Tab-separated table of C-alpha atoms in Angstrom:
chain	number	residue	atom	x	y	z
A	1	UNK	CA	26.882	17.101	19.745
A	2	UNK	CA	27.634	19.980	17.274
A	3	UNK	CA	27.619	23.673	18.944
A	4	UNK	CA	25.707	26.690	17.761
A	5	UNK	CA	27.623	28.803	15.335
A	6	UNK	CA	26.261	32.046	16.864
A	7	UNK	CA	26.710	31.452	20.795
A	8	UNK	CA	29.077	28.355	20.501
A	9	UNK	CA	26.540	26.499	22.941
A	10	UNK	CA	26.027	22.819	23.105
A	11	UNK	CA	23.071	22.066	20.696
A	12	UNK	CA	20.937	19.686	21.840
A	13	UNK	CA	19.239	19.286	18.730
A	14	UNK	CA	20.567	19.908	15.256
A	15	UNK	CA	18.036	22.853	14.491
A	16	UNK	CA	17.994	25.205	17.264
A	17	UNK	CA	20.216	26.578	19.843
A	18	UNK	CA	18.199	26.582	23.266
A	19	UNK	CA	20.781	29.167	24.331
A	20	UNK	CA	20.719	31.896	21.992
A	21	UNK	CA	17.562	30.853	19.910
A	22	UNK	CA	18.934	30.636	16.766
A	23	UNK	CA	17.652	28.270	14.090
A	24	UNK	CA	19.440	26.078	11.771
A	25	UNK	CA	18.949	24.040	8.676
A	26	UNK	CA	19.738	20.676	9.167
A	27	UNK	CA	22.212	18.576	8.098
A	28	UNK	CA	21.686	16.749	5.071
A	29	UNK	CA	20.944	13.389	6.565
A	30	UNK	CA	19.386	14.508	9.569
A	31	UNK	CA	16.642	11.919	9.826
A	32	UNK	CA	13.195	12.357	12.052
A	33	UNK	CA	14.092	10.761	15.011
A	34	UNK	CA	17.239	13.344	15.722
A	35	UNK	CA	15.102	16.149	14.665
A	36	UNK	CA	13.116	15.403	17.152
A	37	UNK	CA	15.474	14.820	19.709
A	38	UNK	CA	15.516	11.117	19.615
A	39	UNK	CA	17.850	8.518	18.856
A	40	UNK	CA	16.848	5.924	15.872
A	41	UNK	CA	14.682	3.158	17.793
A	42	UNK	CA	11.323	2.010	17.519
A	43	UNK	CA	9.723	2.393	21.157
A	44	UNK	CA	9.946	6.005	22.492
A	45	UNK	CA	8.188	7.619	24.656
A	46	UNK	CA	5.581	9.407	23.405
A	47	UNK	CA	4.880	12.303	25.505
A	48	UNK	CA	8.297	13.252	25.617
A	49	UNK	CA	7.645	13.268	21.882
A	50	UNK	CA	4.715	15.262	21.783
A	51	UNK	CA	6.761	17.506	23.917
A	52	UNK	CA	9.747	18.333	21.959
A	53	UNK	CA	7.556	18.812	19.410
A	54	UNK	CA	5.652	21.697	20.873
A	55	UNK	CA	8.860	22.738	22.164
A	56	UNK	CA	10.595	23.001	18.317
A	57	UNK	CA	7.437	24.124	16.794
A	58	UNK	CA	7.177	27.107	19.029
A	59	UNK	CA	11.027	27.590	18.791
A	60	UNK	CA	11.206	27.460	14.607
A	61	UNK	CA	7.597	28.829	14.213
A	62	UNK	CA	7.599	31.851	11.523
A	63	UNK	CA	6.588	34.150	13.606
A	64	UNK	CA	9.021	34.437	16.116
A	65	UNK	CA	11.682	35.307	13.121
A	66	UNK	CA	9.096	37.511	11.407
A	67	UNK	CA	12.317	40.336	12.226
A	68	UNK	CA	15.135	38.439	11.059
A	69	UNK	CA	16.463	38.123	7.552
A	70	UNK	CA	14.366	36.913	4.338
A	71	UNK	CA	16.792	33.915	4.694
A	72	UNK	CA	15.863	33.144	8.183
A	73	UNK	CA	12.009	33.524	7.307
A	74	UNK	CA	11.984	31.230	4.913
A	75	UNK	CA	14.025	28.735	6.988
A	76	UNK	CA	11.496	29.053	9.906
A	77	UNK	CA	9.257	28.131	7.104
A	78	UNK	CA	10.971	24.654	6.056
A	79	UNK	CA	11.752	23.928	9.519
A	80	UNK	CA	8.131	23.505	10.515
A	81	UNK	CA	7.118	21.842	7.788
A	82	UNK	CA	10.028	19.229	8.141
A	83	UNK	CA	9.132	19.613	12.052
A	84	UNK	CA	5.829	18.661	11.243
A	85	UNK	CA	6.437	16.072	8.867
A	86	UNK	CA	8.827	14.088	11.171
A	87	UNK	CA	6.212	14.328	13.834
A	88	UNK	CA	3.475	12.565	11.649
A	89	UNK	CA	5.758	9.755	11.123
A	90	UNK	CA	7.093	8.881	14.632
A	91	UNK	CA	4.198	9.780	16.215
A	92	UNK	CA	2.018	6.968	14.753
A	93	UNK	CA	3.263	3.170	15.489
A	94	UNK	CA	2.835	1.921	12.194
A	95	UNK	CA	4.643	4.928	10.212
A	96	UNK	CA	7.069	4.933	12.137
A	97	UNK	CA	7.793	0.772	11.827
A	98	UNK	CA	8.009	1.561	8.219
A	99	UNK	CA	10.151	4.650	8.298
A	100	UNK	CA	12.334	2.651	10.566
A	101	UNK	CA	12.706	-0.430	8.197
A	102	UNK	CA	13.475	2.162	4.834
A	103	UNK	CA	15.612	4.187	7.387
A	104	UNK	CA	17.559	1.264	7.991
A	105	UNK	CA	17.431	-0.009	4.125
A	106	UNK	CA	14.436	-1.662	3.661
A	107	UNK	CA	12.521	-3.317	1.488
A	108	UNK	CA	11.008	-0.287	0.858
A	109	UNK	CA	7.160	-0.621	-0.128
A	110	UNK	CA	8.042	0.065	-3.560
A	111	UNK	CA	10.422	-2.859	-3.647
A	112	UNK	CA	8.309	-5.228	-2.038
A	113	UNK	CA	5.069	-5.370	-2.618
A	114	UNK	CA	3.622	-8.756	-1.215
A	115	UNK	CA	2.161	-9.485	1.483
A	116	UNK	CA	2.426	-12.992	3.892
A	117	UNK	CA	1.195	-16.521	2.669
A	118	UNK	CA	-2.415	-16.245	0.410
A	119	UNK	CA	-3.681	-13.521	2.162
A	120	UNK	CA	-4.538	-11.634	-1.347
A	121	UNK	CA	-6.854	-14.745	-1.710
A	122	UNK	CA	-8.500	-14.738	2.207
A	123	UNK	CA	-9.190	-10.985	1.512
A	124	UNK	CA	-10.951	-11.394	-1.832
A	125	UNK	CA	-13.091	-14.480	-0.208
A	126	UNK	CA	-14.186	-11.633	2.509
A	127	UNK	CA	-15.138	-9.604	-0.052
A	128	UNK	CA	-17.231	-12.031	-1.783
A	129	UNK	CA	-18.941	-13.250	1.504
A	130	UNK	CA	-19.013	-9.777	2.619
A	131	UNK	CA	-21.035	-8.725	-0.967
A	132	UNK	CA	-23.268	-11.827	-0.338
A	133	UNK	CA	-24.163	-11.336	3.211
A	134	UNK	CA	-25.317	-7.418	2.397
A	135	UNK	CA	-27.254	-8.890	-0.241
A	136	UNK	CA	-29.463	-10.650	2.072
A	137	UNK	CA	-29.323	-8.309	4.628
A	138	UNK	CA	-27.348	-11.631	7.029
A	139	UNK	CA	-25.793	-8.502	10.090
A	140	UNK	CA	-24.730	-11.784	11.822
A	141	UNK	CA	-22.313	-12.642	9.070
A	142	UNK	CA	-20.922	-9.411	8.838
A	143	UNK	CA	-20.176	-9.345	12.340
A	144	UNK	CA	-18.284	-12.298	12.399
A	145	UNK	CA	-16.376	-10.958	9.252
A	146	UNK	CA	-15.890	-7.961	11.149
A	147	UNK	CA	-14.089	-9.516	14.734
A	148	UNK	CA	-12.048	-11.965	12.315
A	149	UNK	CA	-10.955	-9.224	10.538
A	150	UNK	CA	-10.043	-7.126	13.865
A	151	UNK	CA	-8.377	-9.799	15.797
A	152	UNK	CA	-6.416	-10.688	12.578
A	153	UNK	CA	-5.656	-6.666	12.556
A	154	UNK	CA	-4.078	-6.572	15.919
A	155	UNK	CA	-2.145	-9.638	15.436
A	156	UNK	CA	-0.291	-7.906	12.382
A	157	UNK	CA	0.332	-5.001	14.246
A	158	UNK	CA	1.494	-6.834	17.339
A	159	UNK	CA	3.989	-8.685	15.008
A	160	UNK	CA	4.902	-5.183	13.164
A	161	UNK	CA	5.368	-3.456	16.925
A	162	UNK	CA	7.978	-6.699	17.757
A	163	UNK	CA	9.924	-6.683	14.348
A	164	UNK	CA	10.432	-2.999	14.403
A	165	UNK	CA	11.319	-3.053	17.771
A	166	UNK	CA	14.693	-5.478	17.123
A	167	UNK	CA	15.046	-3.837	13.869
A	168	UNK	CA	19.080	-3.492	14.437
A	169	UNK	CA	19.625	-6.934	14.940
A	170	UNK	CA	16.876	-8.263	12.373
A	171	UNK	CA	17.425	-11.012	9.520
A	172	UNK	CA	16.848	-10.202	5.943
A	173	UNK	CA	14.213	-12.148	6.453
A	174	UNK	CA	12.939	-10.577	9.082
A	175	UNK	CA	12.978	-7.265	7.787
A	176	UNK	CA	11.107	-8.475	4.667
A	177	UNK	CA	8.537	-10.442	7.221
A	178	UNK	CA	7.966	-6.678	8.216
A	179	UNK	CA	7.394	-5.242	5.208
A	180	UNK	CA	5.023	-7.868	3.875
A	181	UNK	CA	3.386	-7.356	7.570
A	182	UNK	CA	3.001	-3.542	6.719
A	183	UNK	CA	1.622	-4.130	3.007
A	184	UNK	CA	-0.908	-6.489	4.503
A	185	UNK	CA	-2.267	-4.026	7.196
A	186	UNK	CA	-3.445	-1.966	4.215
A	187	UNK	CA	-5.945	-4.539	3.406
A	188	UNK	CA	-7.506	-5.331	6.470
A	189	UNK	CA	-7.911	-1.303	7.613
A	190	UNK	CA	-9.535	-1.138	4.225
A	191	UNK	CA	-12.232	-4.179	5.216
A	192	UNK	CA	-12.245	-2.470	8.851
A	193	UNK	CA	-13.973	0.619	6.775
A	194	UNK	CA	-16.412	-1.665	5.019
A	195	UNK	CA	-17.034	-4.209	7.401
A	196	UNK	CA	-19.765	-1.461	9.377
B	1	UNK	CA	-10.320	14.793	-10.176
B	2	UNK	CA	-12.744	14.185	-12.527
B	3	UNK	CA	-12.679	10.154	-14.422
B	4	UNK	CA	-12.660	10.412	-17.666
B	5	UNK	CA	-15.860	9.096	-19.637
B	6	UNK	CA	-14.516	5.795	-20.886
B	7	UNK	CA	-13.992	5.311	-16.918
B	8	UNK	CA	-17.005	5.885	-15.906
B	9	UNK	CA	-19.011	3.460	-18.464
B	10	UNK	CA	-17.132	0.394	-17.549
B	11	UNK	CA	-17.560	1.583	-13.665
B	12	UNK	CA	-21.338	1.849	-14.766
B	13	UNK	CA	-21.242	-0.962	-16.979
B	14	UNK	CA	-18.456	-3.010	-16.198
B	15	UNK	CA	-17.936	-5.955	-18.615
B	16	UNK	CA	-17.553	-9.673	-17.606
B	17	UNK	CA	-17.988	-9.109	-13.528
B	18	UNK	CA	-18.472	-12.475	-12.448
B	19	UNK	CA	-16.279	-15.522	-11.170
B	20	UNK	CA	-14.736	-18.865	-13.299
B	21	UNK	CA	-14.581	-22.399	-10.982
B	22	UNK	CA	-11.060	-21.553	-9.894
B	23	UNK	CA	-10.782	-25.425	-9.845
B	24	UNK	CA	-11.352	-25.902	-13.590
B	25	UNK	CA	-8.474	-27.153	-15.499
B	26	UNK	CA	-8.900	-24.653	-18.396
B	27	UNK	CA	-9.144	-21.949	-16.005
B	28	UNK	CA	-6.774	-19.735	-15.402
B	29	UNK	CA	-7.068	-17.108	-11.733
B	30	UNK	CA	-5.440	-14.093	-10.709
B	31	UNK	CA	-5.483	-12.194	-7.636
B	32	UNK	CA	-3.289	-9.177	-7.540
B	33	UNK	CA	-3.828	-6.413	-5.106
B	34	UNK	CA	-2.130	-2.901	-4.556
B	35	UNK	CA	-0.618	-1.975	-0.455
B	36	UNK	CA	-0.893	1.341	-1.334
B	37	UNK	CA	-4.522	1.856	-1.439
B	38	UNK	CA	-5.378	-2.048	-0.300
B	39	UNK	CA	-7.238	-2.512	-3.905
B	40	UNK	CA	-7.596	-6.121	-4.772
B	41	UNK	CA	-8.656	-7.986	-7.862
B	42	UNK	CA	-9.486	-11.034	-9.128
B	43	UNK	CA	-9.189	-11.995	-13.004
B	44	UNK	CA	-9.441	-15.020	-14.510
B	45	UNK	CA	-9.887	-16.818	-17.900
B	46	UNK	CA	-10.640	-20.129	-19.455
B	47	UNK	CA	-8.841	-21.589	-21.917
B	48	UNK	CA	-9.926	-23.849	-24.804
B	49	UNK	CA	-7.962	-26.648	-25.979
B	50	UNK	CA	-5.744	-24.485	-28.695
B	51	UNK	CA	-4.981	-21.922	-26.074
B	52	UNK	CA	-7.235	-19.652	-26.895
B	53	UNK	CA	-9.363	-17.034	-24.415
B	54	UNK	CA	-12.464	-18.028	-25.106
B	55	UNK	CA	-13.937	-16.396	-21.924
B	56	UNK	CA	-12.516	-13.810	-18.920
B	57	UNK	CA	-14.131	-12.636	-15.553
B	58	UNK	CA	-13.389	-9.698	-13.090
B	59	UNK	CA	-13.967	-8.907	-9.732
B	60	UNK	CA	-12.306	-5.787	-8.346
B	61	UNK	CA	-12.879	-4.139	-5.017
B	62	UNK	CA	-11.637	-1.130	-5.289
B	63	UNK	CA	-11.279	2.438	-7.107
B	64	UNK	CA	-13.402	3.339	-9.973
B	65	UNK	CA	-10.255	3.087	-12.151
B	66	UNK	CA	-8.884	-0.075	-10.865
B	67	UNK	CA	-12.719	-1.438	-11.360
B	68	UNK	CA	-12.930	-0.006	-15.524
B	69	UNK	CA	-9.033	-1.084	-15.515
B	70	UNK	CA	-9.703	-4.756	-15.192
B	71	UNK	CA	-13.598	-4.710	-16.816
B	72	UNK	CA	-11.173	-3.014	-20.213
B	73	UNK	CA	-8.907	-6.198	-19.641
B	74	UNK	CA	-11.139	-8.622	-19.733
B	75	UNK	CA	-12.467	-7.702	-23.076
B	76	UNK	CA	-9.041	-7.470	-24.286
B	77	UNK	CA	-8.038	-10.719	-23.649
B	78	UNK	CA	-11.218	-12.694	-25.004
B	79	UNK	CA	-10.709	-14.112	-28.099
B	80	UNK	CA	-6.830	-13.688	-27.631
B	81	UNK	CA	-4.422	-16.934	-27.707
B	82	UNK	CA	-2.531	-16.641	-24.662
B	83	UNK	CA	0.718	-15.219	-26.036
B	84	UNK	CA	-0.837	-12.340	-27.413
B	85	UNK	CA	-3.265	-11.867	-23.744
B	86	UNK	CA	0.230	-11.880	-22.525
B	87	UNK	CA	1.251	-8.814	-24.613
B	88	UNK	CA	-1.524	-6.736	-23.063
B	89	UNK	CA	0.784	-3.598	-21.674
B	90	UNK	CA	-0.639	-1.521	-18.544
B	91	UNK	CA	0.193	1.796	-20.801
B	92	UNK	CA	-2.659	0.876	-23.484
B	93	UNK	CA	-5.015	0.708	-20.680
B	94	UNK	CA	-4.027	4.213	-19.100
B	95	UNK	CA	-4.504	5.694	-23.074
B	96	UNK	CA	-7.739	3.990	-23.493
B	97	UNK	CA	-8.844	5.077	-20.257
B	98	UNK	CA	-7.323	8.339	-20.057
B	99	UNK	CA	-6.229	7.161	-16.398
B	100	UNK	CA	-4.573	10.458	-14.542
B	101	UNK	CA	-0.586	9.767	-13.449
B	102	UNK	CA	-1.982	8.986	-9.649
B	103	UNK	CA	-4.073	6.031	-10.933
B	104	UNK	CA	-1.485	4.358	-13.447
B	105	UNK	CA	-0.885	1.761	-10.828
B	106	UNK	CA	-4.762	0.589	-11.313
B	107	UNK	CA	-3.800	0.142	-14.462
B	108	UNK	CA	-0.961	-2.359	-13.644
B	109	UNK	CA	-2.522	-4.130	-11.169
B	110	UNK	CA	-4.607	-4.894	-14.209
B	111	UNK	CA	-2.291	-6.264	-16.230
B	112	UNK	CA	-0.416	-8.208	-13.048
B	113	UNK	CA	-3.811	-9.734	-13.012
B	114	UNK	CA	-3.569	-11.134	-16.289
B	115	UNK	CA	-0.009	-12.334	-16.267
B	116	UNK	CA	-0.923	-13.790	-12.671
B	117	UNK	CA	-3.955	-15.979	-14.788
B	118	UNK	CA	-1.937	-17.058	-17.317
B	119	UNK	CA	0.918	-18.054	-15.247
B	120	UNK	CA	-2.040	-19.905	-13.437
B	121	UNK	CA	-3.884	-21.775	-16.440
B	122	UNK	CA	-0.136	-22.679	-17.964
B	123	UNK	CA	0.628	-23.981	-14.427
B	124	UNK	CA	-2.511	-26.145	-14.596
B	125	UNK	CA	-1.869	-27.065	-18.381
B	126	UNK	CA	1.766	-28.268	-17.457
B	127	UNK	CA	0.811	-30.505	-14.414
B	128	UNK	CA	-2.610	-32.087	-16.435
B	129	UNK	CA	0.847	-32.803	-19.493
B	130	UNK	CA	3.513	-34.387	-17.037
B	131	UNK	CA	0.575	-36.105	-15.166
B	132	UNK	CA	-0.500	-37.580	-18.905
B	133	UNK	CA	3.257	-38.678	-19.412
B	134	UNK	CA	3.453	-40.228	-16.458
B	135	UNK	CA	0.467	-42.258	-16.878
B	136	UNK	CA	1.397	-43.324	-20.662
């Protein structure tokens, strides 16, 4: 743990001294989970999250340096945006699977873009039944649409939740199983949004 | 952000919605879809016996641009042998459409569509050759 250049106390994270109440820019590097105050793993605890992120926000926030140097303003500034940022990502499951797998180099979504087995194909055959069923007004068919589509939903986020949680010791193939797994929940939450 | 007009008539109008029997020889499918927006679209053509388009249908659930992105295709690629449907670039569709720098990738899905229906037809046409040879 690096100290705090104004008080020399033990920083506990690498943007504020809890001593002296100092702020500082990161280092370059810094990733979300140590800006946060946690180390790079997929299950955390989330309260302890949502805590230390009340705690930084109120510690960085803008106002509390409104005194103190342009310099420091405008740090206070990037702080809670990056503050804010981080906490978007780690505090949802499924960002925070993907920041995890680029974190720890990938395939990034821009690298791979499929997704597992024919599911492209399964998705447009939903479509089509889904088109024909609100033709004719058939709710029954829609509804079983909609609980395949669900319980196929949870099953690719169960499977993200597992492969992100051995991310250190994954295969390449396993980390690309991930990815796909991510690229595919994008088409189902978009059916989950039509299938009402 | 407001769709150009050229968008908005093939969203209104789109050209050649519809679906080929995927199982026909001379018929060529694609189904490409974007993860970033979950946009996914099917394109297919058939083929006649010199290789040329002689027909092409869409369906694309999705974006207004992704929809007039692959309705623009499809009339592109009719009447087209299949090395020059294979020419078709993404960029020509973003200038004829006027697509904004966010929705570029509608515009390559597009043409992934069409390279993913040729590749598919060509497939078919190879198998239905060696299948011939092997028979002779």
């Amino acid at each position: 743990m690096s100290q705090c250049v104004e008080c020399g106390a033990v920083l506990s994270v690498p943007i504020c001294c809890d001593h002296c109440g100092a702020i500082f820019d990161p280092q370059p590097g810094t990733d979300h989970f140590s800006l946060l105050g946690f180390s790079r793993a997929y299950a955390l605890d989330e309260e302890r999250l949502a805590q230390n992120f009340r705690r930084l926000t109120a510690k960085v926030h803008p106002d509390r340096h409104a005194q103190r140097s342009e310099e420091v303003q405008a740090r206070a500034t990037r702080l809670t945006a990056d503050l804010n940022r981080a906490y978007a990502v780690l505090s949802d499951g499924v960002r925070r699977a993907d920041y995890l797998l680029e974190l720890t180099g990938g395939p990034t979504a821009a690298e791979e873009r499929g997704v597992p087995g024919d599911l492209l194909a399964e998705v447009m055959e939903v479509r089509e039944a889904l088109e024909q069923a609100r033709g004719v007004g058939d709710r029954r068919t829609i509804e079983r649409l909609r609980q395949v589509n669900e319980s196929k939903r949870r099953q690719t986020l169960d499977e993200i939740a597992a492969l992100a949680s051995g991310i250190e010791t994954a295969s390449v193939r396993q980390r690309r199983r991930l990815r796909l797994l991510l690229n595919a929940l994008r088409y189902f939450e978009n059916l989950t949004t039509e299938l009402v | 952000m407001a769709y150009s007009n050229k968008v908005i008539d093939h969203y209104q109008n789109p050209r050649n919605v519809g679906s080929l029997d995927q199982n026909d020889p001379q018929v060529g499918t694609g189904i490409v879809g974007a993860p970033e927006c979950g946009d996914v679209m099917k394109l297919q053509i058939r083929v006649d016996d010199q290789g040329r388009v002689t027909d092409a249908k869409f369906k694309t659930f999705g974006c207004g641009s992704a929809i007039a992105s692959s309705s623009l295709a499809t009339e592109w690629v009719k009447g087209r042998t299949l090395e020059e449907a294979e020419q078709l670039k993404n960029t020509e569709i973003v200038k004829e459409l006027a697509l904004p720098p966010v929705k570029i990738h509608c515009s390559v899905l597009a043409e992934d569509a069409v390279r993913a229906a040729i590749a598919d037809v060509r497939r078919k046409q190879e198998a239905r050759t060696s299948a011939g040879a092997g028979a002779r």
